[in-house]
Coordinates of C-alpha atoms and ligand atoms in Angstrom, one line a residue:
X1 CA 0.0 0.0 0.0
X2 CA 1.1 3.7 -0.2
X3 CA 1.1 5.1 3.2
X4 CA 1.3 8.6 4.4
X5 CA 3.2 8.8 7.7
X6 CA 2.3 12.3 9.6
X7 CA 5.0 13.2 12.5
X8 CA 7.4 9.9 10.9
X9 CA 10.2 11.6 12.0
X10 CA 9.2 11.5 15.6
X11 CA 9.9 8.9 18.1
X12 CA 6.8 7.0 17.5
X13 CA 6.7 7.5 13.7
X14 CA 10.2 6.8 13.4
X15 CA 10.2 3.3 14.6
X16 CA 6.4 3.0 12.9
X17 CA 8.1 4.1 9.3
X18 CA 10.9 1.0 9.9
X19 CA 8.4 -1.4 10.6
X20 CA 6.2 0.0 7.6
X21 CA 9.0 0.0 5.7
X22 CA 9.8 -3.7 6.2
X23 CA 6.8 -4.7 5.0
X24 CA 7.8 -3.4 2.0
X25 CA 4.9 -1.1 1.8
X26 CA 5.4 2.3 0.0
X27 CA 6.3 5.5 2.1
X28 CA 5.7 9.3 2.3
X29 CA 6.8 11.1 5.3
X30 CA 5.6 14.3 5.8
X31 CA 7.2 16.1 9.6
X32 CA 7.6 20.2 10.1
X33 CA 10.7 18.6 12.4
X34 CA 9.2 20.9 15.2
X35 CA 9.6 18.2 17.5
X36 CA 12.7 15.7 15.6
X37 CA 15.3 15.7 13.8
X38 CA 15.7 14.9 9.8
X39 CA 18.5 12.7 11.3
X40 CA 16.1 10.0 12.4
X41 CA 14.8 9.6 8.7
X42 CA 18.6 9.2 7.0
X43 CA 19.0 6.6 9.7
X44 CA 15.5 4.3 9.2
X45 CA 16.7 4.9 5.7
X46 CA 19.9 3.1 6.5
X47 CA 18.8 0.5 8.7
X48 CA 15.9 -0.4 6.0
X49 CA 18.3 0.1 2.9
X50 CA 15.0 1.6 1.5
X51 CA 13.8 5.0 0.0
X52 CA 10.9 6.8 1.1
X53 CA 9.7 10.4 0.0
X54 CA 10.4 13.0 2.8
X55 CA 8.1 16.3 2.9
X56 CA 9.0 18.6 5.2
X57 CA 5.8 20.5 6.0
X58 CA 3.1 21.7 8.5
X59 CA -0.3 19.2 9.0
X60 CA -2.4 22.3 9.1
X61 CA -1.0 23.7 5.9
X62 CA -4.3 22.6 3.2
X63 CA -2.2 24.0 0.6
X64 CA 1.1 21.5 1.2
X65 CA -1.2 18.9 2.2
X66 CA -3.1 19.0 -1.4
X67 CA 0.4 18.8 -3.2
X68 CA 1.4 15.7 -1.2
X69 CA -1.9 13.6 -2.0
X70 CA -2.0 14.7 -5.4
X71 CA 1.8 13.8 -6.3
X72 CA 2.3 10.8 -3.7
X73 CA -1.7 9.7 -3.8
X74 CA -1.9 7.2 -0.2
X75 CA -4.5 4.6 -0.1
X76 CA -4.0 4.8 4.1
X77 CA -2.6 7.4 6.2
X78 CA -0.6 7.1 9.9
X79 CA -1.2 10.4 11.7
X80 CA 1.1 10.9 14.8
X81 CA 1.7 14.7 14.1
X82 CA 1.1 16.9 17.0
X83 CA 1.9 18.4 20.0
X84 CA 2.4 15.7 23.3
X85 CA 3.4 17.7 26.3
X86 CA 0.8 18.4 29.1
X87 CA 2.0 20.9 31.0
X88 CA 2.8 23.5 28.0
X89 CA -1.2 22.6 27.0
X90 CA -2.5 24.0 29.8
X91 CA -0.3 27.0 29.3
X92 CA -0.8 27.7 25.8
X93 CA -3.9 25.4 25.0
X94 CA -4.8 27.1 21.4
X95 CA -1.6 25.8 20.1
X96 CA -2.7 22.4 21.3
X97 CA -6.0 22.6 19.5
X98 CA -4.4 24.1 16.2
X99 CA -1.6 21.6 15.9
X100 CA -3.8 18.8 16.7
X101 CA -7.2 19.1 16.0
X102 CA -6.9 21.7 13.3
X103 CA -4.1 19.9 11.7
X104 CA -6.3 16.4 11.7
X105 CA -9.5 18.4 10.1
X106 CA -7.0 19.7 7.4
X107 CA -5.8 16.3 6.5
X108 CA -9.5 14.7 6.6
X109 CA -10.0 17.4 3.8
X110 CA -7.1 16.3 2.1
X111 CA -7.9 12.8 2.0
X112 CA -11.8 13.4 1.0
X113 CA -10.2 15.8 -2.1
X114 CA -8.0 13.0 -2.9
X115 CA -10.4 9.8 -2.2
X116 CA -8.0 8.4 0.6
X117 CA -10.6 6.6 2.8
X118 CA -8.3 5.2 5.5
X119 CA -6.6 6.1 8.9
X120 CA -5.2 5.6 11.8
X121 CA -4.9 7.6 14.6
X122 CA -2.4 8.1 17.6
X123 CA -4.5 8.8 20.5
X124 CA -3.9 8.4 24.2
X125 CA -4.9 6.2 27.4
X126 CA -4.6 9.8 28.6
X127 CA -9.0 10.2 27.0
X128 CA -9.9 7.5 30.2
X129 CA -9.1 9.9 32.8
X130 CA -9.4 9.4 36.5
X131 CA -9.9 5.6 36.4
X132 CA -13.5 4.1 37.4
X133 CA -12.0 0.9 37.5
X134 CA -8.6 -1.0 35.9
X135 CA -7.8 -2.3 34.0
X136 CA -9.3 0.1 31.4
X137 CA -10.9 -1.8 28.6
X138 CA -11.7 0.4 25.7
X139 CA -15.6 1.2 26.9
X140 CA -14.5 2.7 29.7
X141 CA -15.8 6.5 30.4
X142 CA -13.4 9.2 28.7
X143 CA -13.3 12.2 30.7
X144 CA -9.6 13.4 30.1
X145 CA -8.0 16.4 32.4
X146 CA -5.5 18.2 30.6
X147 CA -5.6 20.4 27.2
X148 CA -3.3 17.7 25.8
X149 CA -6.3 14.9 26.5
X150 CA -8.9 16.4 25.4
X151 CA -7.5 17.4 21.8
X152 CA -7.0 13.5 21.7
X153 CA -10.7 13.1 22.8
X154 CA -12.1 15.3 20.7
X155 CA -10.1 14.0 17.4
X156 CA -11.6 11.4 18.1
X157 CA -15.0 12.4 18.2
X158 CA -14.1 13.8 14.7
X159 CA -13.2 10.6 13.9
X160 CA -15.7 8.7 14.5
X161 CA -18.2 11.5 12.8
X162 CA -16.0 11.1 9.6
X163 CA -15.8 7.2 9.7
X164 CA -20.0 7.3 9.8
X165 CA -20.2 10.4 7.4
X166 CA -20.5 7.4 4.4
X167 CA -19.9 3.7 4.1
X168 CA -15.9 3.6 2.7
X169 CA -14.0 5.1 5.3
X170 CA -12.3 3.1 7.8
X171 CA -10.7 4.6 11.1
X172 CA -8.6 2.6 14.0
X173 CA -8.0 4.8 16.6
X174 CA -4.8 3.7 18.8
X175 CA -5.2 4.2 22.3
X176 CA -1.2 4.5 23.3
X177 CA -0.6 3.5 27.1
X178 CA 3.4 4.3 28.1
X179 CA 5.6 4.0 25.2
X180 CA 9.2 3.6 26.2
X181 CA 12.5 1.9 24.9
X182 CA 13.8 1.9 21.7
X183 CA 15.0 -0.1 18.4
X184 CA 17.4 -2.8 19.2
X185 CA 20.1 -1.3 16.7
X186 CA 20.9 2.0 19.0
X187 CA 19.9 3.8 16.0
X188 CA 16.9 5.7 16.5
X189 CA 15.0 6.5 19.6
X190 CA 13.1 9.4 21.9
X191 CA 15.4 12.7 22.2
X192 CA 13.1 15.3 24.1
X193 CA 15.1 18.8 23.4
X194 CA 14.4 19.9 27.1
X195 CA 14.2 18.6 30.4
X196 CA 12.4 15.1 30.1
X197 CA 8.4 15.3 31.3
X198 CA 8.7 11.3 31.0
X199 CA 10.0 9.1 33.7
X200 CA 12.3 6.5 31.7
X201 CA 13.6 9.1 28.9
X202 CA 14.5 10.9 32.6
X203 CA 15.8 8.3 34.2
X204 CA 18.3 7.0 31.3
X205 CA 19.2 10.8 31.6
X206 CA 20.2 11.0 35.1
X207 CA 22.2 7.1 34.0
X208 CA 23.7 9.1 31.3
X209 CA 25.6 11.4 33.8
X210 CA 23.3 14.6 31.8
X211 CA 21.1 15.1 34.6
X212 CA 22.0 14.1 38.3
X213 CA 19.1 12.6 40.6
X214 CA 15.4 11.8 39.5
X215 CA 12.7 13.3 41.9
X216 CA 10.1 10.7 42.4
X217 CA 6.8 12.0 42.2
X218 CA 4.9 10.9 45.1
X219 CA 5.4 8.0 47.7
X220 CA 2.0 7.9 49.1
X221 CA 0.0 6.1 46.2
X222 CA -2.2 2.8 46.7
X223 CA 0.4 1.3 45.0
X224 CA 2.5 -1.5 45.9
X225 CA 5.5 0.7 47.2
X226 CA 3.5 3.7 47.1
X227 CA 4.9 5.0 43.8
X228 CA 2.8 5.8 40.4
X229 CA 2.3 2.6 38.4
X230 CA 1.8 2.6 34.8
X231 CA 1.5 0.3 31.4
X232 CA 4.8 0.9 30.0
X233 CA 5.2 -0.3 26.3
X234 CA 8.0 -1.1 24.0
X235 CA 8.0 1.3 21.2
X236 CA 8.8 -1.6 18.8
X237 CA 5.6 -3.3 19.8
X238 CA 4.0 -0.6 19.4
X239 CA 5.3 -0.1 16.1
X240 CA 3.9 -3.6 14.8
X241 CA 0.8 -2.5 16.4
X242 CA 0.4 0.1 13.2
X243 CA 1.4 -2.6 11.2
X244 CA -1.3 -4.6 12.0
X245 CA -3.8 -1.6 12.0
X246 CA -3.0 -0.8 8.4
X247 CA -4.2 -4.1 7.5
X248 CA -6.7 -4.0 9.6
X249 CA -8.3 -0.5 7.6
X250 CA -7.5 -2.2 4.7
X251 CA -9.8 -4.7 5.3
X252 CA -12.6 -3.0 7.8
X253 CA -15.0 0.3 7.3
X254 CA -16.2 2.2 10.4
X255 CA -14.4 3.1 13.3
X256 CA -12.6 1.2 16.2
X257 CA -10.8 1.7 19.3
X258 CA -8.3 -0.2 20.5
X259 CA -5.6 -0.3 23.4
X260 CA -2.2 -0.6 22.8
X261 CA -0.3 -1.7 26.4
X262 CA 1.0 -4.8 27.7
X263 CA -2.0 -5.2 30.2
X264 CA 0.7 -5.4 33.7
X265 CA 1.9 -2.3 35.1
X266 CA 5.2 -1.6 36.9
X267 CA 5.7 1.3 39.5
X268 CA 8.3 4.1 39.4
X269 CA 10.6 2.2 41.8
X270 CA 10.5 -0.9 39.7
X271 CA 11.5 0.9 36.7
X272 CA 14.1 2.7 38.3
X273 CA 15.7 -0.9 39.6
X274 CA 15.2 -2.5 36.4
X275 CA 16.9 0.5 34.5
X276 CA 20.0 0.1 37.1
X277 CA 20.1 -3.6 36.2
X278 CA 20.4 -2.7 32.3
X279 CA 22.6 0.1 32.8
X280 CA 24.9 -1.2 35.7
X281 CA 24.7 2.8 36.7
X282 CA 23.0 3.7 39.6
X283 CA 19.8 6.2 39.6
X284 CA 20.0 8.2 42.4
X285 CA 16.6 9.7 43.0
X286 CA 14.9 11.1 46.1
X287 CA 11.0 11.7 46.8
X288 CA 9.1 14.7 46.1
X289 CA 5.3 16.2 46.1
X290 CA 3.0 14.3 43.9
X291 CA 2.6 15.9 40.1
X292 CA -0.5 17.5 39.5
X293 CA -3.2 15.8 37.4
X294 CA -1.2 12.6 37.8
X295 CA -3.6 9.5 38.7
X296 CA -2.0 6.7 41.3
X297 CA -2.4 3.4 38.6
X298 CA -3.0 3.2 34.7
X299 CA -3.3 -0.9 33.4
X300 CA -4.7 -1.4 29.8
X301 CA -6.8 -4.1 29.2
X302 CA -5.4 -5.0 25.6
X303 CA -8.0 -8.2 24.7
X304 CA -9.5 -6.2 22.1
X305 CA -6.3 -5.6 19.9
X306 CA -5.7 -8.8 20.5
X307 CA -8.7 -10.3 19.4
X308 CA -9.4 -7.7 16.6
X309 CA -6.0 -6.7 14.9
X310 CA -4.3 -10.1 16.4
X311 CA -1.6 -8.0 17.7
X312 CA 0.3 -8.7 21.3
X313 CA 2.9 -6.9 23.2
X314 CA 6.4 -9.5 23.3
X315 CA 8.9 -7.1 25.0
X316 CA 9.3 -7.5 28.7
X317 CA 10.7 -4.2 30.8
X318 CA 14.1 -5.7 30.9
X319 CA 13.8 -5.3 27.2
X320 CA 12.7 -2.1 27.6
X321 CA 15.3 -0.5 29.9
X322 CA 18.4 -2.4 28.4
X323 CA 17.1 -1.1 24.4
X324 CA 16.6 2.4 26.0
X325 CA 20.2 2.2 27.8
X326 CA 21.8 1.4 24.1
X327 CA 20.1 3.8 22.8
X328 CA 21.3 6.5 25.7
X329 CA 24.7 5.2 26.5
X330 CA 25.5 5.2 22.3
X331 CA 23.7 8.6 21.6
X332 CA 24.4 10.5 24.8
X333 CA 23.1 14.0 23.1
X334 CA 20.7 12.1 21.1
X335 CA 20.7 12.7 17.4
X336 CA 22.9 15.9 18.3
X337 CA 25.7 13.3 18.5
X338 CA 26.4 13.1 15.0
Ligands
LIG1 P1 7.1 13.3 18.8 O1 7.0 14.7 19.2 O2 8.4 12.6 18.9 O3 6.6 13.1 17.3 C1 5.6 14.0 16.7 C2 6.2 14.4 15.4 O4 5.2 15.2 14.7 C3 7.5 15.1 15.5 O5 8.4 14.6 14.5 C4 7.1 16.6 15.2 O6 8.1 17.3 14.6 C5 5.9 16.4 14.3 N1 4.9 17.5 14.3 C6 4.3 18.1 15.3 N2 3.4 19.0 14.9 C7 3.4 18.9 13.6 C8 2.7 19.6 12.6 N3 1.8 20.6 12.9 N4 3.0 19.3 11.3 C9 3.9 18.4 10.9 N5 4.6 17.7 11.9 C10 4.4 18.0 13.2 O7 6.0 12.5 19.7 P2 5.7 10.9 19.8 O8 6.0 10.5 21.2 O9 6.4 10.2 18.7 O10 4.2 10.9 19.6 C11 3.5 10.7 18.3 C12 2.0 10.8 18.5 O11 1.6 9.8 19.5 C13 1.5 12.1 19.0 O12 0.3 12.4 18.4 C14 1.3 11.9 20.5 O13 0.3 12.8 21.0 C15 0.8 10.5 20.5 N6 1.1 9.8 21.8 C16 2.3 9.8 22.3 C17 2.6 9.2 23.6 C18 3.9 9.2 24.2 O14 4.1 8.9 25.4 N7 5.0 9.4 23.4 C19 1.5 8.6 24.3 C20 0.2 8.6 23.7 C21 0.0 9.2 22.4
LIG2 C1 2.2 11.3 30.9 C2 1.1 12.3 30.6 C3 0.0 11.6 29.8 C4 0.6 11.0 28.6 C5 1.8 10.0 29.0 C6 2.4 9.5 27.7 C7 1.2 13.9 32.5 C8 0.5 14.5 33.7 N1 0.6 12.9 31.9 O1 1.7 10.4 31.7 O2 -1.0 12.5 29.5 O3 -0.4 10.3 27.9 O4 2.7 10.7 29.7 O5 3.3 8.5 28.0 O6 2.2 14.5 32.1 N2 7.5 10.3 37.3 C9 8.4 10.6 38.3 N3 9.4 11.5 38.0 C10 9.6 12.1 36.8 C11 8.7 11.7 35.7 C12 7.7 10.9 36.0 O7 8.2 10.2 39.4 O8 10.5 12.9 36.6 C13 6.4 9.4 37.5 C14 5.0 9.9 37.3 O9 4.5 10.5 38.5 C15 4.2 8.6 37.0 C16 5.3 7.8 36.2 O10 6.5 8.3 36.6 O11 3.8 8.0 38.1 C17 5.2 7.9 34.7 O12 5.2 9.2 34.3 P1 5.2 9.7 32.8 O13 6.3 8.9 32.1 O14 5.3 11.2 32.8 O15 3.8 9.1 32.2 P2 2.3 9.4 32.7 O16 2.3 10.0 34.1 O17 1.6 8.1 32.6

């Protein structure tokens, strides 16, 4: 198929394109790099030994858009483009809605101009919310709390209006739980330009030498050891996850939701110890406040995906920590280390 990859360029699209890419499906890329580096594209290029077309353009620029569907002409299109970070939502929430739910109603238009009746969607387990119960399966209330979560909710919405709106199009909408980790070359990975909002691109910081202690936020959870617990998931699975939800829009019309987690959780501690035994560097970290809006526990129930686009996490957290570590300890400055 010829597949438009939004945002490939990204940590998530980067590792989606090398998995799309070895199925020997046809690429365009298109990325405004506001959040990545071109860098990450010449390397999926070497790793693949593959060409792909590269556009280097905004998502909520119709008139770019139109020349990439008319020249390039996808049958499906990947859309991870958009803006991820919480905290800068709340402060400057327009940007939020423009990039993402702007951006996404230009490149429906796009794809009706061109008759490109197929997408999938990177949303969030971040639309759920305060849990009601856990694990969450995928009819579980969404009520998110943040800017960030409800551009993700209401894309969705949109979604799901567009999917009904006739009887071709076909919509999967990927309900990410924690992504972490990275390909098992060393070559491409996640490389936040600031200070990490994420605990494990934080934590292989601070084993890095580039940052000094974590602060742990909050001791005083119903958790196990009292620290946050969360679904954390290997990018790579989560890359074959696309894989199987191309095929799956190639073959389905409508609209579906589906989680995308390993279904067991792990708490901050437990990361922290596993990324020590990966590294063989110890984490120093000490306690602090609990981060607002942050909930105690997040667990995907992740039957559906596997019933429905026979997909399954394989990668364990070891797997996770030690392909993060490579990727760290052999890119210290992340793609600025070339
Ligand atoms: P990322 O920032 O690494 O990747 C996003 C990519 O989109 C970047 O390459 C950025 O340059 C590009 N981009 C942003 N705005 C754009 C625009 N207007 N036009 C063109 N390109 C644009 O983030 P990621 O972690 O790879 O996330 C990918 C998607 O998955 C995002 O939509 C994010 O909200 C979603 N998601 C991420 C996580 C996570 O923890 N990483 C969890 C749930 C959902
Ligand atoms: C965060 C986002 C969420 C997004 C998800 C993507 C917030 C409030 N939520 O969620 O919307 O979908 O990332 O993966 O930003 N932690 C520390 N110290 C740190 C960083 C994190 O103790 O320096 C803890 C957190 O309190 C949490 C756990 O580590 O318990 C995981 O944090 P993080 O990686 O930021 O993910 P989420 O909180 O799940």
């Amino acid at each position: 198929m010829r597949i438009l990859i939004t945002g490939g360029a990204g940590y998530i699209g980067s590792h989606t394109l090398l998995e799309i890419l070895g199925e020997k499906h046809d690429v365009c890329v298109i990325d405004n790099y506001s959040n990545s580096s071109p860098v990450a594209l010449e390397r999926v290029a070497k790793l693949t030994n593959s060409n792909f077309v590269k556009v280097a353009a905004d998502v909520c620029d119709e008139r770019a858009l139109n020349n990439v569907f008319e020249d390039f002409k996808p049958e499906a299109v990947i859309h991870f483009a958009g803006l991820k970070a919480v905290g800068e939502s709340a402060a400057v929430p327009l940007k939020y809605y423009e990039h993402n739910v702007q951006g996404t109603i230009a490149l429906l238009k796009a794809m009706e101009a061109s008759g490109c009746d197929r997408i999938v969607f990177s949303s969030s387990a971040t639309v759920y919310g305060e849990p009601v119960y856990l694990p969450y399966d995928e009819d579980h209330p969404c009520a998110p709390t943040n800017p960030y979560g409800r551009t993700k909710y209401f894309v969705e919405e949109i979604l799901k209006d567009w999917a009904h709106s006739n009887d071709r199009n076909s919509v999967v909408l990927l309900r990410y739980f924690n992504p972490v980790g990275a390909h098992s070359s060393g070559r491409i990975g996640e490389d936040p330009d600031d200070i990490p909002n994420n605990l494990m691109p934080f934590v292989s910081q601070v084993a890095v030498g580039r940052r000094s202690k974590l602060q742990v936020f909050g001791n005083d959870y119903d958790t196990p050891d009292g620290t946050g617990l969360r679904d954390y998931i290997h990018v790579v699975d989560l890359a074959r996850a696309h894989v199987a939800a191309v095929d799956y829009v190639a073959k389905n019309r409508g609209v579906d939701a589906f989680n995308i987690g390993t279904g067991k959780g792990a708490t901050v501690l437990e990361v922290v110890k596993a990324f020590e035994a990966a590294s063989g560097r110890e984490i120093p970290y000490s306690f602090g406040p609990r981060r607002a809006g942050d909930i105690a526990a997040s667990i995907a129930d992740p039957a559906k995906a596997r019933k429905m686009l026979n997909w399954q996490a394989k990668h364990s957290l070891k797997d996770m920590c030690e392909s993060s570590w490579e990727w760290q300890s052999g890119n210290p400055n992340g793609y600025r280390s070339d």
